[in-house]
PDB file of C-alpha atoms in Angstrom:
ATOM      1  CA  MET A   1     123.815-195.168  84.176  1.00 44.00           C
ATOM      2  CA  ARG A   2     124.945-197.152  81.150  1.00 57.00           C
ATOM      3  CA  ALA A   3     122.499-199.285  79.191  1.00 68.00           C
ATOM      4  CA  ALA A   4     123.162-203.006  78.912  1.00 85.00           C
ATOM      5  CA  LYS A   5     124.392-204.033  75.476  1.00 93.00           C
ATOM      6  CA  THR A   6     123.130-207.026  73.555  1.00 95.00           C
ATOM      7  CA  ARG A   7     125.284-208.606  70.844  1.00 96.00           C
ATOM      8  CA  VAL A   8     123.314-208.668  67.571  1.00 98.00           C
ATOM      9  CA  GLN A   9     123.504-209.841  63.984  1.00 98.00           C
ATOM     10  CA  ILE A  10     122.527-207.249  61.387  1.00 98.00           C
ATOM     11  CA  THR A  11     121.327-207.816  57.840  1.00 98.00           C
ATOM     12  CA  LEU A  12     121.300-204.674  55.703  1.00 97.00           C
ATOM     13  CA  GLN A  13     119.540-204.680  52.335  1.00 98.00           C
ATOM     14  CA  SER A  14     120.018-201.601  50.191  1.00 97.00           C
ATOM     15  CA  ARG A  15     118.389-200.939  46.829  1.00 97.00           C
ATOM     16  CA  GLN A  16     119.151-198.046  44.510  1.00 95.00           C
ATOM     17  CA  ASP A  17     117.287-198.233  41.199  1.00 84.00           C
ATOM     18  CA  ASP A  18     117.677-201.895  40.108  1.00 88.00           C
ATOM     19  CA  GLU A  19     120.829-202.555  42.129  1.00 95.00           C
ATOM     20  CA  LEU A  20     120.401-204.599  45.334  1.00 97.00           C
ATOM     21  CA  SER A  21     123.151-205.185  47.872  1.00 96.00           C
ATOM     22  CA  ILE A  22     122.960-207.292  51.026  1.00 97.00           C
ATOM     23  CA  HIS A  23     125.514-207.135  53.849  1.00 95.00           C
ATOM     24  CA  THR A  24     125.698-208.789  57.246  1.00 96.00           C
ATOM     25  CA  TYR A  25     127.446-207.406  60.316  1.00 97.00           C
ATOM     26  CA  GLU A  26     127.688-208.009  64.028  1.00 97.00           C
ATOM     27  CA  GLY A  27     127.233-205.191  66.485  1.00 97.00           C
ATOM     28  CA  ASP A  28     125.758-204.040  69.776  1.00 98.00           C
ATOM     29  CA  TRP A  29     122.164-203.029  70.592  1.00 97.00           C
ATOM     30  CA  ALA A  30     121.196-200.932  73.610  1.00 96.00           C
ATOM     31  CA  VAL A  31     118.113-199.054  74.770  1.00 93.00           C
ATOM     32  CA  ARG A  32     118.794-195.821  76.646  1.00 92.00           C
ATOM     33  CA  ASN A  33     116.578-192.813  77.424  1.00 89.00           C
ATOM     34  CA  ARG A  34     113.662-194.311  75.432  1.00 89.00           C
ATOM     35  CA  SER A  35     115.790-194.576  72.271  1.00 94.00           C
ATOM     36  CA  ALA A  36     117.434-197.609  70.705  1.00 95.00           C
ATOM     37  CA  PHE A  37     121.074-197.538  69.631  1.00 97.00           C
ATOM     38  CA  LEU A  38     122.792-199.912  67.218  1.00 98.00           C
ATOM     39  CA  VAL A  39     126.575-199.712  66.798  1.00 98.00           C
ATOM     40  CA  TYR A  40     128.552-201.769  64.284  1.00 98.00           C
ATOM     41  CA  GLU A  41     131.613-201.557  62.067  1.00 96.00           C
ATOM     42  CA  GLU A  42     131.513-201.618  58.281  1.00 90.00           C
ATOM     43  CA  VAL A  43     134.674-202.819  56.553  1.00 84.00           C
ATOM     44  CA  ASP A  44     134.875-202.161  52.807  1.00 77.00           C
ATOM     45  CA  GLU A  45     138.149-203.048  51.094  1.00 77.00           C
ATOM     46  CA  ASP A  46     140.627-201.058  53.198  1.00 77.00           C
ATOM     47  CA  ARG A  47     138.116-198.591  54.707  1.00 81.00           C
ATOM     48  CA  ARG A  48     136.585-198.900  58.147  1.00 87.00           C
ATOM     49  CA  LEU A  49     133.485-197.048  59.263  1.00 92.00           C
ATOM     50  CA  ARG A  50     131.936-197.105  62.718  1.00 97.00           C
ATOM     51  CA  THR A  51     128.191-196.818  62.206  1.00 97.00           C
ATOM     52  CA  THR A  52     125.709-195.711  64.868  1.00 98.00           C
ATOM     53  CA  VAL A  53     121.964-195.972  64.272  1.00 98.00           C
ATOM     54  CA  ARG A  54     119.608-194.241  66.709  1.00 97.00           C
ATOM     55  CA  TRP A  55     115.852-194.854  66.626  1.00 96.00           C
ATOM     56  CA  ASP A  56     113.695-192.465  68.653  1.00 96.00           C
ATOM     57  CA  PRO A  57     110.125-193.846  68.655  1.00 93.00           C
ATOM     58  CA  ALA A  58     108.670-190.741  70.337  1.00 93.00           C
ATOM     59  CA  LEU A  59     109.970-188.473  67.551  1.00 94.00           C
ATOM     60  CA  GLN A  60     109.650-191.194  64.885  1.00 95.00           C
ATOM     61  CA  GLU A  61     113.190-190.263  63.831  1.00 97.00           C
ATOM     62  CA  LEU A  62     116.020-192.441  62.566  1.00 98.00           C
ATOM     63  CA  LYS A  63     119.543-191.003  62.688  1.00 98.00           C
ATOM     64  CA  ILE A  64     122.560-192.723  61.130  1.00 98.00           C
ATOM     65  CA  THR A  65     126.101-191.515  61.788  1.00 98.00           C
ATOM     66  CA  ARG A  66     129.236-192.981  60.205  1.00 95.00           C
ATOM     67  CA  ARG A  67     132.739-192.156  61.405  1.00 96.00           C
ATOM     68  CA  GLY A  68     136.005-193.209  59.796  1.00 92.00           C
ATOM     69  CA  ASP A  69     137.697-192.457  56.471  1.00 86.00           C
ATOM     70  CA  VAL A  70     134.383-190.937  55.382  1.00 89.00           C
ATOM     71  CA  GLU A  71     132.009-189.271  57.833  1.00 94.00           C
ATOM     72  CA  THR A  72     128.284-188.906  57.234  1.00 95.00           C
ATOM     73  CA  GLU A  73     125.219-187.949  59.181  1.00 96.00           C
ATOM     74  CA  HIS A  74     121.712-188.748  57.917  1.00 97.00           C
ATOM     75  CA  HIS A  75     118.331-187.976  59.527  1.00 97.00           C
ATOM     76  CA  PHE A  76     115.104-189.679  58.441  1.00 98.00           C
ATOM     77  CA  VAL A  77     111.578-188.574  59.365  1.00 98.00           C
ATOM     78  CA  CYS A  78     108.647-189.809  57.261  1.00 98.00           C
ATOM     79  CA  GLY A  79     107.197-187.059  55.081  1.00 97.00           C
ATOM     80  CA  ALA A  80     110.017-184.630  55.871  1.00 97.00           C
ATOM     81  CA  ARG A  81     113.223-183.341  54.345  1.00 97.00           C
ATOM     82  CA  ARG A  82     116.158-183.280  56.798  1.00 97.00           C
ATOM     83  CA  ARG A  83     119.693-181.896  56.559  1.00 96.00           C
ATOM     84  CA  GLY A  84     122.800-183.979  57.014  1.00 96.00           C
ATOM     85  CA  GLU A  85     126.419-183.830  55.981  1.00 94.00           C
ATOM     86  CA  TYR A  86     129.170-185.733  54.220  1.00 92.00           C
ATOM     87  CA  ARG A  87     132.851-185.175  55.067  1.00 92.00           C
ATOM     88  CA  VAL A  88     135.887-186.668  53.369  1.00 88.00           C
ATOM     89  CA  SER A  89     139.504-185.479  53.192  1.00 86.00           C
ATOM     90  CA  GLY A  90     138.700-182.161  54.861  1.00 84.00           C
ATOM     91  CA  ALA A  91     135.847-181.324  52.469  1.00 90.00           C
ATOM     92  CA  ARG A  92     132.345-180.878  53.885  1.00 91.00           C
ATOM     93  CA  LEU A  93     129.221-181.199  51.761  1.00 91.00           C
ATOM     94  CA  LEU A  94     125.683-180.594  52.932  1.00 93.00           C
ATOM     95  CA  MET A  95     123.072-183.111  51.921  1.00 95.00           C
ATOM     96  CA  GLU A  96     119.415-183.730  52.588  1.00 97.00           C
ATOM     97  CA  THR A  97     117.187-186.755  52.830  1.00 97.00           C
ATOM     98  CA  GLU A  98     113.538-186.649  51.801  1.00 98.00           C
ATOM     99  CA  THR A  99     111.889-189.677  53.432  1.00 98.00           C
ATOM    100  CA  ASP A 100     108.776-191.211  51.837  1.00 97.00           C
ATOM    101  CA  GLU A 101     108.418-194.165  54.175  1.00 98.00           C
ATOM    102  CA  LEU A 102     109.798-195.109  57.592  1.00 97.00           C
ATOM    103  CA  LYS A 103     108.577-198.194  59.424  1.00 95.00           C
ATOM    104  CA  VAL A 104     110.045-199.905  62.482  1.00 93.00           C
ATOM    105  CA  THR A 105     108.652-203.179  63.788  1.00 92.00           C
ATOM    106  CA  ALA A 106     109.952-204.936  66.872  1.00 88.00           C
ATOM    107  CA  GLY A 107     109.527-208.114  68.908  1.00 79.00           C
ATOM    108  CA  ALA A 108     106.482-206.935  70.849  1.00 68.00           C
ATOM    109  CA  GLY A 109     105.002-204.660  68.192  1.00 62.00           C
ATOM    110  CA  VAL A 110     105.530-201.319  66.482  1.00 58.00           C
ATOM    111  CA  SER A 111     106.187-199.173  69.563  1.00 58.00           C
ATOM    112  CA  SER A 112     108.451-201.699  71.274  1.00 69.00           C
ATOM    113  CA  LEU A 113     112.248-201.643  71.263  1.00 84.00           C
ATOM    114  CA  GLU A 114     112.572-205.377  71.912  1.00 88.00           C
ATOM    115  CA  LEU A 115     114.580-207.594  69.580  1.00 93.00           C
ATOM    116  CA  PRO A 116     114.213-208.667  66.843  1.00 94.00           C
ATOM    117  CA  VAL A 117     113.768-205.280  65.146  1.00 95.00           C
ATOM    118  CA  THR A 118     113.264-204.479  61.464  1.00 95.00           C
ATOM    119  CA  MET A 119     113.684-200.930  60.165  1.00 96.00           C
ATOM    120  CA  GLU A 120     112.597-200.056  56.637  1.00 97.00           C
ATOM    121  CA  TRP A 121     112.837-196.680  54.961  1.00 98.00           C
ATOM    122  CA  LYS A 122     112.714-195.134  51.489  1.00 98.00           C
ATOM    123  CA  TYR A 123     114.238-191.779  50.670  1.00 98.00           C
ATOM    124  CA  ARG A 124     115.621-189.467  48.025  1.00 97.00           C
ATOM    125  CA  LEU A 125     119.128-188.143  48.665  1.00 97.00           C
ATOM    126  CA  TRP A 126     119.954-184.559  47.683  1.00 96.00           C
ATOM    127  CA  MET A 127     123.426-182.994  47.484  1.00 92.00           C
ATOM    128  CA  SER A 128     123.846-179.355  46.473  1.00 84.00           C
ATOM    129  CA  GLU A 129     120.132-179.208  45.633  1.00 87.00           C
ATOM    130  CA  GLU A 130     120.490-182.035  43.074  1.00 93.00           C
ATOM    131  CA  SER A 131     118.961-185.489  43.446  1.00 95.00           C
ATOM    132  CA  VAL A 132     121.629-188.174  43.823  1.00 94.00           C
ATOM    133  CA  GLY A 133     119.193-191.094  43.795  1.00 95.00           C
ATOM    134  CA  TYR A 134     116.309-192.905  45.420  1.00 96.00           C
ATOM    135  CA  PHE A 135     117.145-195.508  48.060  1.00 97.00           C
ATOM    136  CA  GLN A 136     115.217-198.289  49.780  1.00 98.00           C
ATOM    137  CA  LEU A 137     116.773-199.819  52.887  1.00 98.00           C
ATOM    138  CA  ARG A 138     115.854-202.661  55.215  1.00 98.00           C
ATOM    139  CA  LEU A 139     117.807-203.277  58.407  1.00 97.00           C
ATOM    140  CA  HIS A 140     117.015-206.470  60.344  1.00 97.00           C
ATOM    141  CA  ILE A 141     118.538-206.810  63.811  1.00 97.00           C
ATOM    142  CA  GLN A 142     118.420-209.979  65.911  1.00 96.00           C
ATOM    143  CA  GLU A 143     120.177-211.177  69.033  1.00 95.00           C
ATOM    144  CA  VAL A 144     123.218-213.401  68.560  1.00 94.00           C
ATOM    145  CA  ILE A 145     122.558-216.663  70.366  1.00 83.00           C
ATOM    146  CA  THR A 146     125.699-218.228  71.800  1.00 76.00           C
ATOM    147  CA  ARG A 147     125.748-221.807  73.075  1.00 68.00           C
TER     148      ARG A 147
END
């Protein structure tokens, strides 16, 4: 059985050190097997990335997968260090995320998967055992209202 999709507007705020970037996208939201899935496309200059975000409230785990010219897989669990990977032009690099904070709030409260949903997380990214930087992200997802 396929989950019904809801068309959504996404606002992504990303901060690394003193640099803040804000992007907006449109995508699809679905709840399936007690997890929420967000799928959208990022277009940056002449690169396209299909991004899938999966939130599992039972495991308190956020997983982000990007596929396209660059492929990445990130896992976020508060208080834990998780492995992921980065692939580009045939090269594969292992990376890890060390998550300090992960908070998801939704329409009917913290444990709900109802729209609107806001996901916030802070993490340190490691590649080859070296810190690449500290990131703070906020993803706000709301239903697109068509008239």
